[in-house]
mmCIF file of C-alpha atoms in Angstrom:
data_model
loop_
_atom_site.group_PDB
_atom_site.id
_atom_site.type_symbol
_atom_site.label_atom_id
_atom_site.label_comp_id
_atom_site.label_asym_id
_atom_site.label_seq_id
_atom_site.Cartn_x
_atom_site.Cartn_y
_atom_site.Cartn_z
ATOM 1 C CA MET A 1336 0.000 0.000 0.000
ATOM 2 C CA ALA A 1337 2.392 2.668 -1.244
ATOM 3 C CA SER A 1338 1.551 5.972 0.372
ATOM 4 C CA PRO A 1339 0.293 8.945 -1.637
ATOM 5 C CA ARG A 1340 3.494 10.923 -2.005
ATOM 6 C CA PRO A 1341 5.142 13.183 -4.555
ATOM 7 C CA THR A 1342 7.159 11.448 -7.251
ATOM 8 C CA SER A 1343 9.899 14.068 -7.162
ATOM 9 C CA ASP A 1344 11.433 15.886 -4.225
ATOM 10 C CA HIS A 1345 12.953 18.373 -6.625
ATOM 11 C CA PRO A 1346 10.216 19.961 -8.689
ATOM 12 C CA ASP A 1347 12.719 22.468 -10.031
ATOM 13 C CA GLU A 1348 14.275 19.695 -12.109
ATOM 14 C CA LEU A 1349 11.151 19.796 -14.196
ATOM 15 C CA VAL A 1350 11.927 23.377 -15.111
ATOM 16 C CA THR A 1351 15.493 22.770 -16.199
ATOM 17 C CA ALA A 1352 14.769 19.467 -17.945
ATOM 18 C CA PRO A 1353 11.258 19.640 -19.373
ATOM 19 C CA THR A 1354 9.766 16.530 -20.972
ATOM 20 C CA ARG A 1355 9.419 16.632 -24.757
ATOM 21 C CA ARG A 1356 6.514 14.224 -25.290
ATOM 22 C CA PRO A 1357 3.043 15.541 -26.189
ATOM 23 C CA GLY A 1358 1.216 16.621 -23.074
ATOM 24 C CA GLY A 1359 4.558 16.968 -21.337
ATOM 25 C CA ARG A 1360 4.104 20.627 -20.546
ATOM 26 C CA SER A 1361 0.710 20.109 -18.951
ATOM 27 C CA ALA A 1362 1.948 17.057 -17.022
ATOM 28 C CA ALA A 1363 4.998 18.994 -15.833
ATOM 29 C CA VAL A 1364 2.812 21.876 -14.614
ATOM 30 C CA ARG A 1365 0.601 19.416 -12.766
ATOM 31 C CA ARG A 1366 3.645 17.740 -11.211
ATOM 32 C CA ARG A 1367 5.076 21.074 -10.018
ATOM 33 C CA VAL A 1368 1.762 22.257 -8.578
ATOM 34 C CA LEU A 1369 0.940 18.998 -6.790
ATOM 35 C CA ASP A 1370 4.477 18.671 -5.409
ATOM 36 C CA ALA A 1371 4.278 22.248 -4.153
ATOM 37 C CA ALA A 1372 0.879 21.650 -2.525
ATOM 38 C CA LEU A 1373 2.086 18.507 -0.784
ATOM 39 C CA ALA A 1374 5.351 20.065 0.391
ATOM 40 C CA GLN A 1375 3.466 23.087 1.741
ATOM 41 C CA LEU A 1376 0.971 20.834 3.557
ATOM 42 C CA VAL A 1377 3.705 18.723 5.144
ATOM 43 C CA GLN A 1378 5.943 21.639 6.127
ATOM 44 C CA HIS A 1379 3.418 24.239 7.218
ATOM 45 C CA GLY A 1380 0.088 22.471 7.673
ATOM 46 C CA TYR A 1381 -3.347 22.707 6.167
ATOM 47 C CA ASP A 1382 -4.010 26.248 7.349
ATOM 48 C CA SER A 1383 -1.067 27.534 5.306
ATOM 49 C CA LEU A 1384 -2.406 26.102 2.035
ATOM 50 C CA SER A 1385 -3.926 28.429 -0.543
ATOM 51 C CA ILE A 1386 -3.989 28.780 -4.312
ATOM 52 C CA GLU A 1387 -1.713 31.836 -3.953
ATOM 53 C CA VAL A 1388 0.913 30.041 -1.852
ATOM 54 C CA VAL A 1389 0.950 26.977 -4.087
ATOM 55 C CA ALA A 1390 1.201 29.153 -7.205
ATOM 56 C CA GLU A 1391 4.151 31.053 -5.766
ATOM 57 C CA ARG A 1392 5.881 27.914 -4.497
ATOM 58 C CA SER A 1393 5.453 26.058 -7.800
ATOM 59 C CA GLY A 1394 6.275 29.037 -10.027
ATOM 60 C CA VAL A 1395 3.047 28.436 -11.931
ATOM 61 C CA HIS A 1396 0.790 31.444 -12.569
ATOM 62 C CA ARG A 1397 -1.995 31.701 -10.012
ATOM 63 C CA THR A 1398 -4.627 32.039 -12.738
ATOM 64 C CA THR A 1399 -3.547 28.660 -14.124
ATOM 65 C CA VAL A 1400 -3.655 27.057 -10.674
ATOM 66 C CA TYR A 1401 -7.019 28.611 -9.899
ATOM 67 C CA ARG A 1402 -8.539 27.608 -13.255
ATOM 68 C CA ARG A 1403 -7.413 23.981 -13.010
ATOM 69 C CA TRP A 1404 -7.762 23.207 -9.274
ATOM 70 C CA ARG A 1405 -10.151 25.902 -8.018
ATOM 71 C CA ASP A 1406 -9.314 25.561 -4.289
ATOM 72 C CA VAL A 1407 -7.334 23.673 -1.647
ATOM 73 C CA GLY A 1408 -9.773 20.769 -1.728
ATOM 74 C CA GLY A 1409 -9.259 20.485 -5.472
ATOM 75 C CA LEU A 1410 -5.481 20.430 -5.047
ATOM 76 C CA LEU A 1411 -5.554 17.712 -2.385
ATOM 77 C CA ALA A 1412 -8.101 15.659 -4.291
ATOM 78 C CA ASP A 1413 -5.837 15.745 -7.359
ATOM 79 C CA VAL A 1414 -2.801 14.744 -5.260
ATOM 80 C CA LEU A 1415 -4.745 11.668 -4.173
ATOM 81 C CA ASN A 1416 -6.243 10.964 -7.593
ATOM 82 C CA GLU A 1417 -2.781 11.010 -9.114
ATOM 83 C CA ALA A 1418 -1.329 8.830 -6.352
ATOM 84 C CA GLY A 1419 -4.116 6.318 -6.885
ATOM 85 C CA ALA A 1420 -3.449 6.139 -10.623
ATOM 86 C CA ASP A 1421 0.002 4.608 -10.172
ATOM 87 C CA ALA A 1422 1.038 1.068 -11.091
ATOM 88 C CA TRP A 1423 1.289 -0.251 -7.508
ATOM 89 C CA ARG A 1424 0.441 -3.915 -7.146
ATOM 90 C CA PRO A 1425 0.352 -5.889 -3.908
ATOM 91 C CA PRO A 1426 3.407 -8.016 -3.080
ATOM 92 C CA ASP A 1427 3.365 -11.672 -4.200
ATOM 93 C CA THR A 1428 5.647 -13.603 -1.865
ATOM 94 C CA GLY A 1429 4.129 -17.065 -2.262
ATOM 95 C CA SER A 1430 2.308 -17.213 1.081
ATOM 96 C CA LEU A 1431 -0.541 -15.354 2.737
ATOM 97 C CA GLU A 1432 1.553 -14.456 5.755
ATOM 98 C CA GLY A 1433 4.395 -13.205 3.571
ATOM 99 C CA ASP A 1434 2.033 -11.062 1.494
ATOM 100 C CA LEU A 1435 0.318 -9.532 4.527
ATOM 101 C CA VAL A 1436 3.622 -8.887 6.296
ATOM 102 C CA ALA A 1437 4.885 -7.108 3.175
ATOM 103 C CA VAL A 1438 1.734 -4.968 2.918
ATOM 104 C CA ASN A 1439 1.899 -4.043 6.589
ATOM 105 C CA ARG A 1440 5.567 -3.107 6.394
ATOM 106 C CA GLU A 1441 4.670 -0.666 3.596
ATOM 107 C CA VAL A 1442 1.852 0.820 5.685
ATOM 108 C CA TYR A 1443 4.072 1.004 8.763
ATOM 109 C CA THR A 1444 6.872 2.733 6.873
ATOM 110 C CA ALA A 1445 4.433 5.227 5.383
ATOM 111 C CA LEU A 1446 2.931 6.031 8.780
ATOM 112 C CA THR A 1447 6.189 6.280 10.712
ATOM 113 C CA THR A 1448 8.716 7.749 8.289
ATOM 114 C CA ASP A 1449 6.754 9.679 5.670
ATOM 115 C CA PRO A 1450 4.791 12.701 6.923
ATOM 116 C CA VAL A 1451 2.652 12.788 3.760
ATOM 117 C CA THR A 1452 0.219 10.060 4.774
ATOM 118 C CA VAL A 1453 -0.658 11.462 8.192
ATOM 119 C CA ALA A 1454 -0.835 15.005 6.765
ATOM 120 C CA LEU A 1455 -3.358 13.858 4.148
ATOM 121 C CA ILE A 1456 -5.397 12.003 6.781
ATOM 122 C CA ALA A 1457 -5.439 15.165 8.915
ATOM 123 C CA ALA A 1458 -6.437 17.236 5.863
ATOM 124 C CA SER A 1459 -9.322 14.849 5.183
ATOM 125 C CA PHE A 1460 -10.965 16.177 8.375
ATOM 126 C CA ARG A 1461 -10.823 19.708 6.936
ATOM 127 C CA SER A 1462 -11.894 19.208 3.343
ATOM 128 C CA GLU A 1463 -14.808 17.120 2.133
ATOM 129 C CA ARG A 1464 -13.184 16.791 -1.317
ATOM 130 C CA ALA A 1465 -9.929 15.548 0.219
ATOM 131 C CA ALA A 1466 -11.906 13.082 2.356
ATOM 132 C CA ARG A 1467 -13.692 11.659 -0.689
ATOM 133 C CA ALA A 1468 -10.443 11.417 -2.646
ATOM 134 C CA LEU A 1469 -8.671 9.683 0.245
ATOM 135 C CA SER A 1470 -11.526 7.164 0.500
ATOM 136 C CA ALA A 1471 -11.228 6.528 -3.242
ATOM 137 C CA PHE A 1472 -7.445 6.133 -2.985
ATOM 138 C CA TRP A 1473 -7.798 3.513 -0.248
ATOM 139 C CA ALA A 1474 -10.674 1.767 -2.043
ATOM 140 C CA GLY A 1475 -8.361 1.335 -5.049
ATOM 141 C CA ARG A 1476 -5.600 -0.072 -2.837
ATOM 142 C CA TYR A 1477 -7.925 -2.550 -1.125
ATOM 143 C CA ASP A 1478 -9.353 -3.613 -4.499
ATOM 144 C CA ARG A 1479 -5.878 -4.401 -5.817
ATOM 145 C CA CYS A 1480 -5.056 -6.276 -2.600
ATOM 146 C CA ALA A 1481 -7.933 -8.680 -3.278
ATOM 147 C CA ASP A 1482 -5.358 -10.676 -5.309
ATOM 148 C CA ILE A 1483 -3.674 -11.639 -2.031
ATOM 149 C CA THR A 1484 -6.805 -13.355 -0.751
ATOM 150 C CA ARG A 1485 -7.577 -14.934 -4.146
ATOM 151 C CA ARG A 1486 -4.136 -16.525 -4.257
ATOM 152 C CA ALA A 1487 -4.433 -17.736 -0.639
ATOM 153 C CA VAL A 1488 -7.790 -19.376 -1.459
ATOM 154 C CA ASP A 1489 -6.280 -20.984 -4.580
ATOM 155 C CA ARG A 1490 -3.398 -22.364 -2.517
ATOM 156 C CA GLY A 1491 -5.865 -23.762 0.008
ATOM 157 C CA GLU A 1492 -4.433 -21.607 2.802
ATOM 158 C CA VAL A 1493 -7.787 -20.104 3.751
ATOM 159 C CA PRO A 1494 -11.393 -21.230 3.251
ATOM 160 C CA ALA A 1495 -13.177 -20.454 -0.016
ATOM 161 C CA GLY A 1496 -15.473 -17.519 0.597
ATOM 162 C CA THR A 1497 -12.881 -15.621 2.631
ATOM 163 C CA ASP A 1498 -13.753 -11.952 2.224
ATOM 164 C CA ALA A 1499 -10.758 -10.065 0.831
ATOM 165 C CA ARG A 1500 -11.783 -6.673 2.157
ATOM 166 C CA ARG A 1501 -12.462 -7.924 5.673
ATOM 167 C CA LEU A 1502 -9.084 -9.693 5.749
ATOM 168 C CA LEU A 1503 -7.215 -6.631 4.471
ATOM 169 C CA ILE A 1504 -8.962 -4.306 6.925
ATOM 170 C CA ALA A 1505 -8.119 -6.691 9.785
ATOM 171 C CA THR A 1506 -4.496 -6.633 8.623
ATOM 172 C CA THR A 1507 -4.032 -2.902 8.189
ATOM 173 C CA ALA A 1508 -6.591 -1.200 10.485
ATOM 174 C CA PRO A 1509 -4.679 -1.928 13.721
ATOM 175 C CA LEU A 1510 -1.654 -0.067 12.306
ATOM 176 C CA TYR A 1511 -3.666 3.045 11.462
ATOM 177 C CA HIS A 1512 -5.464 2.761 14.805
ATOM 178 C CA GLU A 1513 -2.287 2.457 16.869
ATOM 179 C CA LEU A 1514 -0.173 4.984 14.994
ATOM 180 C CA VAL A 1515 -2.670 7.598 13.770
ATOM 181 C CA LEU A 1516 -5.541 7.581 16.281
ATOM 182 C CA LEU A 1517 -3.987 6.189 19.493
ATOM 183 C CA ARG A 1518 -0.615 7.788 18.677
ATOM 184 C CA ALA A 1519 1.189 4.810 20.159
ATOM 185 C CA ALA A 1520 4.976 4.736 20.226
ATOM 186 C CA THR A 1521 6.573 3.190 17.169
ATOM 187 C CA ASP A 1522 7.023 -0.569 17.536
ATOM 188 C CA ALA A 1523 9.034 -2.283 14.836
ATOM 189 C CA ASP A 1524 7.345 -5.642 15.539
ATOM 190 C CA LEU A 1525 3.855 -4.227 15.048
ATOM 191 C CA PRO A 1526 3.416 -4.762 11.273
ATOM 192 C CA ASP A 1527 4.598 -8.385 11.314
ATOM 193 C CA ARG A 1528 2.736 -9.253 14.521
ATOM 194 C CA VAL A 1529 -0.583 -7.888 13.275
ATOM 195 C CA ALA A 1530 -0.089 -9.558 9.877
ATOM 196 C CA ARG A 1531 0.539 -12.912 11.587
ATOM 197 C CA SER A 1532 -2.592 -12.476 13.736
ATOM 198 C CA ALA A 1533 -4.653 -11.733 10.631
ATOM 199 C CA THR A 1534 -3.195 -14.791 8.885
ATOM 200 C CA THR A 1535 -4.081 -17.042 11.834
ATOM 201 C CA ALA A 1536 -7.553 -15.540 11.899
ATOM 202 C CA ALA A 1537 -8.062 -16.039 8.146
ATOM 203 C CA ARG A 1538 -6.920 -19.676 8.334
ATOM 204 C CA ALA A 1539 -9.433 -20.231 11.143
ATOM 205 C CA GLY A 1540 -12.187 -18.927 8.856
ATOM 206 C CA ALA A 1541 -12.686 -15.624 10.680
ATOM 207 C CA PHE A 1542 -13.412 -13.769 7.420
ATOM 208 C CA ALA A 1543 -15.564 -16.417 5.706
ATOM 209 C CA ASP A 1544 -19.253 -16.394 6.488
ATOM 210 C CA PRO A 1545 -20.441 -19.747 7.831
ATOM 211 C CA MET B 252 -16.563 2.040 25.279
ATOM 212 C CA ALA B 253 -18.897 4.921 26.062
ATOM 213 C CA SER B 254 -18.004 7.920 23.966
ATOM 214 C CA PRO B 255 -16.698 11.139 25.480
ATOM 215 C CA ARG B 256 -19.846 13.230 25.541
ATOM 216 C CA PRO B 257 -21.415 15.892 27.730
ATOM 217 C CA THR B 258 -23.493 14.623 30.634
ATOM 218 C CA SER B 259 -26.144 17.270 30.184
ATOM 219 C CA ASP B 260 -27.630 18.746 27.027
ATOM 220 C CA HIS B 261 -29.078 21.558 29.076
ATOM 221 C CA PRO B 262 -26.320 23.364 30.909
ATOM 222 C CA ASP B 263 -28.802 26.066 31.888
ATOM 223 C CA GLU B 264 -30.369 23.624 34.343
ATOM 224 C CA LEU B 265 -27.217 23.963 36.360
ATOM 225 C CA VAL B 266 -27.905 27.657 36.787
ATOM 226 C CA THR B 267 -31.486 27.310 37.960
ATOM 227 C CA ALA B 268 -30.821 24.212 40.119
ATOM 228 C CA PRO B 269 -27.297 24.497 41.489
ATOM 229 C CA THR B 270 -25.855 21.601 43.469
ATOM 230 C CA ARG B 271 -25.511 22.190 47.215
ATOM 231 C CA ARG B 272 -22.641 19.858 48.063
ATOM 232 C CA PRO B 273 -19.158 21.240 48.752
ATOM 233 C CA GLY B 274 -17.371 21.915 45.507
ATOM 234 C CA GLY B 275 -20.728 22.053 43.767
ATOM 235 C CA ARG B 276 -20.210 25.566 42.441
ATOM 236 C CA SER B 277 -16.827 24.769 40.936
ATOM 237 C CA ALA B 278 -18.102 21.485 39.496
ATOM 238 C CA ALA B 279 -21.115 23.264 38.029
ATOM 239 C CA VAL B 280 -18.892 25.888 36.406
ATOM 240 C CA ARG B 281 -16.738 23.141 34.912
ATOM 241 C CA ARG B 282 -19.833 21.301 33.632
ATOM 242 C CA ARG B 283 -21.189 24.461 31.978
ATOM 243 C CA VAL B 284 -17.867 25.353 30.380
ATOM 244 C CA LEU B 285 -17.108 21.866 29.076
ATOM 245 C CA ASP B 286 -20.646 21.397 27.771
ATOM 246 C CA ALA B 287 -20.380 24.747 26.001
ATOM 247 C CA ALA B 288 -16.997 23.851 24.474
ATOM 248 C CA LEU B 289 -18.268 20.512 23.207
ATOM 249 C CA ALA B 290 -21.512 21.945 21.834
ATOM 250 C CA GLN B 291 -19.574 24.695 20.042
ATOM 251 C CA LEU B 292 -17.139 22.146 18.576
ATOM 252 C CA VAL B 293 -19.907 19.868 17.316
ATOM 253 C CA GLN B 294 -22.104 22.646 15.930
ATOM 254 C CA HIS B 295 -19.527 25.026 14.461
ATOM 255 C CA GLY B 296 -16.232 23.155 14.280
ATOM 256 C CA TYR B 297 -12.789 23.553 15.738
ATOM 257 C CA ASP B 298 -12.067 26.875 14.040
ATOM 258 C CA SER B 299 -14.978 28.489 15.871
ATOM 259 C CA LEU B 300 -13.648 27.537 19.313
ATOM 260 C CA SER B 301 -12.088 30.181 21.515
ATOM 261 C CA ILE B 302 -12.017 31.089 25.192
ATOM 262 C CA GLU B 303 -14.242 34.086 24.378
ATOM 263 C CA VAL B 304 -16.901 32.066 22.567
ATOM 264 C CA VAL B 305 -16.982 29.361 25.233
ATOM 265 C CA ALA B 306 -17.186 31.963 27.996
ATOM 266 C CA GLU B 307 -20.101 33.683 26.300
ATOM 267 C CA ARG B 308 -21.901 30.441 25.504
ATOM 268 C CA SER B 309 -21.492 29.081 29.050
ATOM 269 C CA GLY B 310 -22.265 32.335 30.821
ATOM 270 C CA VAL B 311 -19.024 31.985 32.784
ATOM 271 C CA HIS B 312 -16.731 35.011 32.957
ATOM 272 C CA ARG B 313 -13.920 34.861 30.403
ATOM 273 C CA THR B 314 -11.274 35.530 33.070
ATOM 274 C CA THR B 315 -12.417 32.403 34.919
ATOM 275 C CA VAL B 316 -12.351 30.308 31.744
ATOM 276 C CA TYR B 317 -8.969 31.669 30.741
ATOM 277 C CA ARG B 318 -7.441 31.121 34.192
ATOM 278 C CA ARG B 319 -8.641 27.535 34.502
ATOM 279 C CA TRP B 320 -8.321 26.232 30.920
ATOM 280 C CA ARG B 321 -5.903 28.662 29.274
ATOM 281 C CA ASP B 322 -6.743 27.800 25.629
ATOM 282 C CA VAL B 323 -8.755 25.592 23.308
ATOM 283 C CA GLY B 324 -6.371 22.678 23.817
ATOM 284 C CA GLY B 325 -6.884 22.946 27.568
ATOM 285 C CA LEU B 326 -10.660 22.900 27.162
ATOM 286 C CA LEU B 327 -10.653 19.832 24.921
ATOM 287 C CA ALA B 328 -8.126 18.028 27.115
ATOM 288 C CA ASP B 329 -10.390 18.599 30.129
ATOM 289 C CA VAL B 330 -13.451 17.357 28.201
ATOM 290 C CA LEU B 331 -11.562 14.128 27.586
ATOM 291 C CA ASN B 332 -10.077 13.899 31.072
ATOM 292 C CA GLU B 333 -13.532 14.238 32.571
ATOM 293 C CA ALA B 334 -15.035 11.691 30.167
ATOM 294 C CA GLY B 335 -12.288 9.224 31.075
ATOM 295 C CA ALA B 336 -12.958 9.633 34.789
ATOM 296 C CA ASP B 337 -16.438 8.118 34.564
ATOM 297 C CA ALA B 338 -17.547 4.766 36.003
ATOM 298 C CA TRP B 339 -17.817 2.947 32.663
ATOM 299 C CA ARG B 340 -17.040 -0.746 32.841
ATOM 300 C CA PRO B 341 -16.984 -3.178 29.938
ATOM 301 C CA PRO B 342 -20.065 -5.363 29.454
ATOM 302 C CA ASP B 343 -20.093 -8.809 31.094
ATOM 303 C CA THR B 344 -22.424 -11.025 29.072
ATOM 304 C CA GLY B 345 -20.958 -14.394 29.999
ATOM 305 C CA SER B 346 -19.151 -15.095 26.709
ATOM 306 C CA LEU B 347 -16.268 -13.540 24.808
ATOM 307 C CA GLU B 348 -18.348 -13.071 21.671
ATOM 308 C CA GLY B 349 -21.158 -11.469 23.667
ATOM 309 C CA ASP B 350 -18.761 -9.076 25.387
ATOM 310 C CA LEU B 351 -17.024 -8.044 22.153
ATOM 311 C CA VAL B 352 -20.324 -7.612 20.319
ATOM 312 C CA ALA B 353 -21.547 -5.366 23.142
ATOM 313 C CA VAL B 354 -18.351 -3.272 23.074
ATOM 314 C CA ASN B 355 -18.510 -2.907 19.304
ATOM 315 C CA ARG B 356 -22.160 -1.877 19.351
ATOM 316 C CA GLU B 357 -21.212 0.937 21.746
ATOM 317 C CA VAL B 358 -18.371 2.041 19.464
ATOM 318 C CA TYR B 359 -20.589 1.805 16.389
ATOM 319 C CA THR B 360 -23.372 3.842 18.001
ATOM 320 C CA ALA B 361 -20.878 6.492 19.111
ATOM 321 C CA LEU B 362 -19.376 6.744 15.613
ATOM 322 C CA THR B 363 -22.635 6.761 13.675
ATOM 323 C CA THR B 364 -25.128 8.617 15.846
ATOM 324 C CA ASP B 365 -23.113 10.891 18.151
ATOM 325 C CA PRO B 366 -21.114 13.670 16.465
ATOM 326 C CA VAL B 367 -18.957 14.188 19.572
ATOM 327 C CA THR B 368 -16.580 11.291 18.984
ATOM 328 C CA VAL B 369 -15.690 12.147 15.397
ATOM 329 C CA ALA B 370 -15.455 15.861 16.281
ATOM 330 C CA LEU B 371 -12.927 15.070 19.031
ATOM 331 C CA ILE B 372 -10.925 12.812 16.712
ATOM 332 C CA ALA B 373 -10.833 15.615 14.138
ATOM 333 C CA ALA B 374 -9.791 18.104 16.844
ATOM 334 C CA SER B 375 -6.948 15.796 17.870
ATOM 335 C CA PHE B 376 -5.298 16.613 14.529
ATOM 336 C CA ARG B 377 -5.383 20.320 15.421
ATOM 337 C CA SER B 378 -4.298 20.331 19.052
ATOM 338 C CA GLU B 379 -1.407 18.397 20.572
ATOM 339 C CA ARG B 380 -3.038 18.595 24.018
ATOM 340 C CA ALA B 381 -6.323 17.226 22.684
ATOM 341 C CA ALA B 382 -4.389 14.435 20.944
ATOM 342 C CA ARG B 383 -2.635 13.428 24.165
ATOM 343 C CA ALA B 384 -5.883 13.555 26.130
ATOM 344 C CA LEU B 385 -7.682 11.435 23.521
ATOM 345 C CA SER B 386 -4.888 8.855 23.656
ATOM 346 C CA ALA B 387 -5.182 8.781 27.449
ATOM 347 C CA PHE B 388 -8.979 8.428 27.246
ATOM 348 C CA TRP B 389 -8.670 5.421 24.932
ATOM 349 C CA ALA B 390 -5.836 3.912 26.975
ATOM 350 C CA GLY B 391 -8.135 3.964 30.002
ATOM 351 C CA ARG B 392 -10.934 2.294 28.032
ATOM 352 C CA TYR B 393 -8.648 -0.447 26.710
ATOM 353 C CA ASP B 394 -7.247 -1.019 30.209
ATOM 354 C CA ARG B 395 -10.719 -1.536 31.639
ATOM 355 C CA CYS B 396 -11.579 -3.863 28.734
ATOM 356 C CA ALA B 397 -8.749 -6.192 29.772
ATOM 357 C CA ASP B 398 -11.348 -7.819 32.062
ATOM 358 C CA ILE B 399 -13.054 -9.220 28.955
ATOM 359 C CA THR B 400 -9.965 -11.171 27.946
ATOM 360 C CA ARG B 401 -9.221 -12.222 31.540
ATOM 361 C CA ARG B 402 -12.684 -13.742 31.890
ATOM 362 C CA ALA B 403 -12.410 -15.475 28.497
ATOM 363 C CA VAL B 404 -9.095 -17.029 29.562
ATOM 364 C CA ASP B 405 -10.641 -18.118 32.897
ATOM 365 C CA ARG B 406 -13.542 -19.743 31.041
ATOM 366 C CA GLY B 407 -11.091 -21.535 28.769
ATOM 367 C CA GLU B 408 -12.481 -19.824 25.673
ATOM 368 C CA VAL B 409 -9.097 -18.514 24.509
ATOM 369 C CA PRO B 410 -5.512 -19.620 25.183
ATOM 370 C CA ALA B 411 -3.732 -18.429 28.310
ATOM 371 C CA GLY B 412 -1.380 -15.638 27.268
ATOM 372 C CA THR B 413 -3.929 -14.010 24.977
ATOM 373 C CA ASP B 414 -2.993 -10.332 24.818
ATOM 374 C CA ALA B 415 -5.946 -8.205 25.923
ATOM 375 C CA ARG B 416 -4.864 -5.069 24.100
ATOM 376 C CA ARG B 417 -4.225 -6.848 20.809
ATOM 377 C CA LEU B 418 -7.629 -8.545 20.980
ATOM 378 C CA LEU B 419 -9.433 -5.309 21.798
ATOM 379 C CA ILE B 420 -7.669 -3.404 19.024
ATOM 380 C CA ALA B 421 -8.539 -6.178 16.554
ATOM 381 C CA THR B 422 -12.161 -5.885 17.682
ATOM 382 C CA THR B 423 -12.561 -2.129 17.554
ATOM 383 C CA ALA B 424 -9.987 -0.825 15.037
ATOM 384 C CA PRO B 425 -11.905 -1.998 11.939
ATOM 385 C CA LEU B 426 -14.892 0.092 13.054
ATOM 386 C CA TYR B 427 -12.824 3.264 13.420
ATOM 387 C CA HIS B 428 -11.036 2.457 10.167
ATOM 388 C CA GLU B 429 -14.226 1.903 8.164
ATOM 389 C CA LEU B 430 -16.291 4.717 9.637
ATOM 390 C CA VAL B 431 -13.751 7.441 10.457
ATOM 391 C CA LEU B 432 -10.887 6.989 7.977
ATOM 392 C CA LEU B 433 -12.460 5.166 5.001
ATOM 393 C CA ARG B 434 -15.806 6.940 5.589
ATOM 394 C CA ALA B 435 -17.662 3.794 4.555
ATOM 395 C CA ALA B 436 -21.452 3.779 4.479
ATOM 396 C CA THR B 437 -23.082 2.742 7.744
ATOM 397 C CA ASP B 438 -23.590 -1.022 7.950
ATOM 398 C CA ALA B 439 -25.637 -2.265 10.893
ATOM 399 C CA ASP B 440 -24.010 -5.732 10.707
ATOM 400 C CA LEU B 441 -20.480 -4.318 10.976
ATOM 401 C CA PRO B 442 -20.041 -4.290 14.786
ATOM 402 C CA ASP B 443 -21.287 -7.860 15.289
ATOM 403 C CA ARG B 444 -19.450 -9.228 12.236
ATOM 404 C CA VAL B 445 -16.110 -7.756 13.277
ATOM 405 C CA ALA B 446 -16.621 -8.887 16.888
ATOM 406 C CA ARG B 447 -17.315 -12.446 15.687
ATOM 407 C CA SER B 448 -14.172 -12.385 13.507
ATOM 408 C CA ALA B 449 -12.096 -11.227 16.476
ATOM 409 C CA THR B 450 -13.616 -13.963 18.655
ATOM 410 C CA THR B 451 -12.761 -16.647 16.075
ATOM 411 C CA ALA B 452 -9.253 -15.233 15.792
ATOM 412 C CA ALA B 453 -8.762 -15.173 19.573
ATOM 413 C CA ARG B 454 -9.981 -18.770 19.934
ATOM 414 C CA ALA B 455 -7.476 -19.784 17.245
ATOM 415 C CA GLY B 456 -4.703 -18.200 19.314
ATOM 416 C CA ALA B 457 -4.142 -15.225 17.012
ATOM 417 C CA PHE B 458 -3.374 -12.908 19.953
ATOM 418 C CA ALA B 459 -1.258 -15.301 22.036
ATOM 419 C CA ASP B 460 2.406 -15.456 21.248
ATOM 420 C CA PRO B 461 3.533 -18.983 20.408
#
């Protein structure tokens, strides 16, 4: 579950080395604006975000930013839409436990080392558009993760009828709960431990209706 | 897991019928101020909260409010401290599944019908003091819920060594994740279904280290 983060930490590179392909200019403008919005959010918080600030920070004319993204909610929604349009696929390690451990390590890393994820979660409580886009981002991630459950059923590791979404929520929700809501101390064993619990639960049929 | 909510929807009653016991005046002032802060938060959001607004709404002099609570973070922290000092005990239904279902129905009701809980979660992303107080509130709830696991171990329902916190997080986290972070549609079966999954997992030893 790669976190929604900027693809470049150096948006200025896009100015000195513009892409040549058709649509490159528009894509480069989008990249600069979204990177600027995300960097501003992470460094100075939601309250500091505005079309003006993002325009100045990105070097893109404010009229262009205003016309294309309209407001802060539009900027954050596009950050999340773009992040969700990537090529991320869930890990395929050959076992259910291995797959869930790998997913949880990605979530754990995002929540403990990358300020983008928590900043976007916080922003989702301020902007209805950001909230909807974050829900859509996660829905896409959970949909792709259904492959993990399908493979585990095919291998006979878990009962047929195991619900992929319920299993993935059981795997990942305790990490968000501990780290984002309960603000627990970091615990390097947490992702593996919770993934193993979810695997045991799935094998016992906890996510298959009787 | 009763939600942190005001004990009276009518703080004015406290003015017309003051308590007579020692400390009653101070307790009544606190009640009026905290009720006013919570009502303001729920109705108009975090940005509308200030010592001035809460003083006016509660009818308590602003100097008193300022001296005792200092700022918005102090008000929200005291709301949560007071909520956590109540007499709530976890349900005791005679079975692990019954206990976890009862806990989850309380969480579900709080998250779907009472705006206070989500408003305080949202506020915790704005105020460090509110965040710490919310963590402490939940820590107290999870501590009290350890009785549920202890009884289940005593009854032989789950293995000795089952970790109470891990079981309770597995039971409740999916509700917060679905309803607060993923903003899923309400689903009346959710609390019972997740509680049953957690029960199956616990029986299979998912929360006991090998």
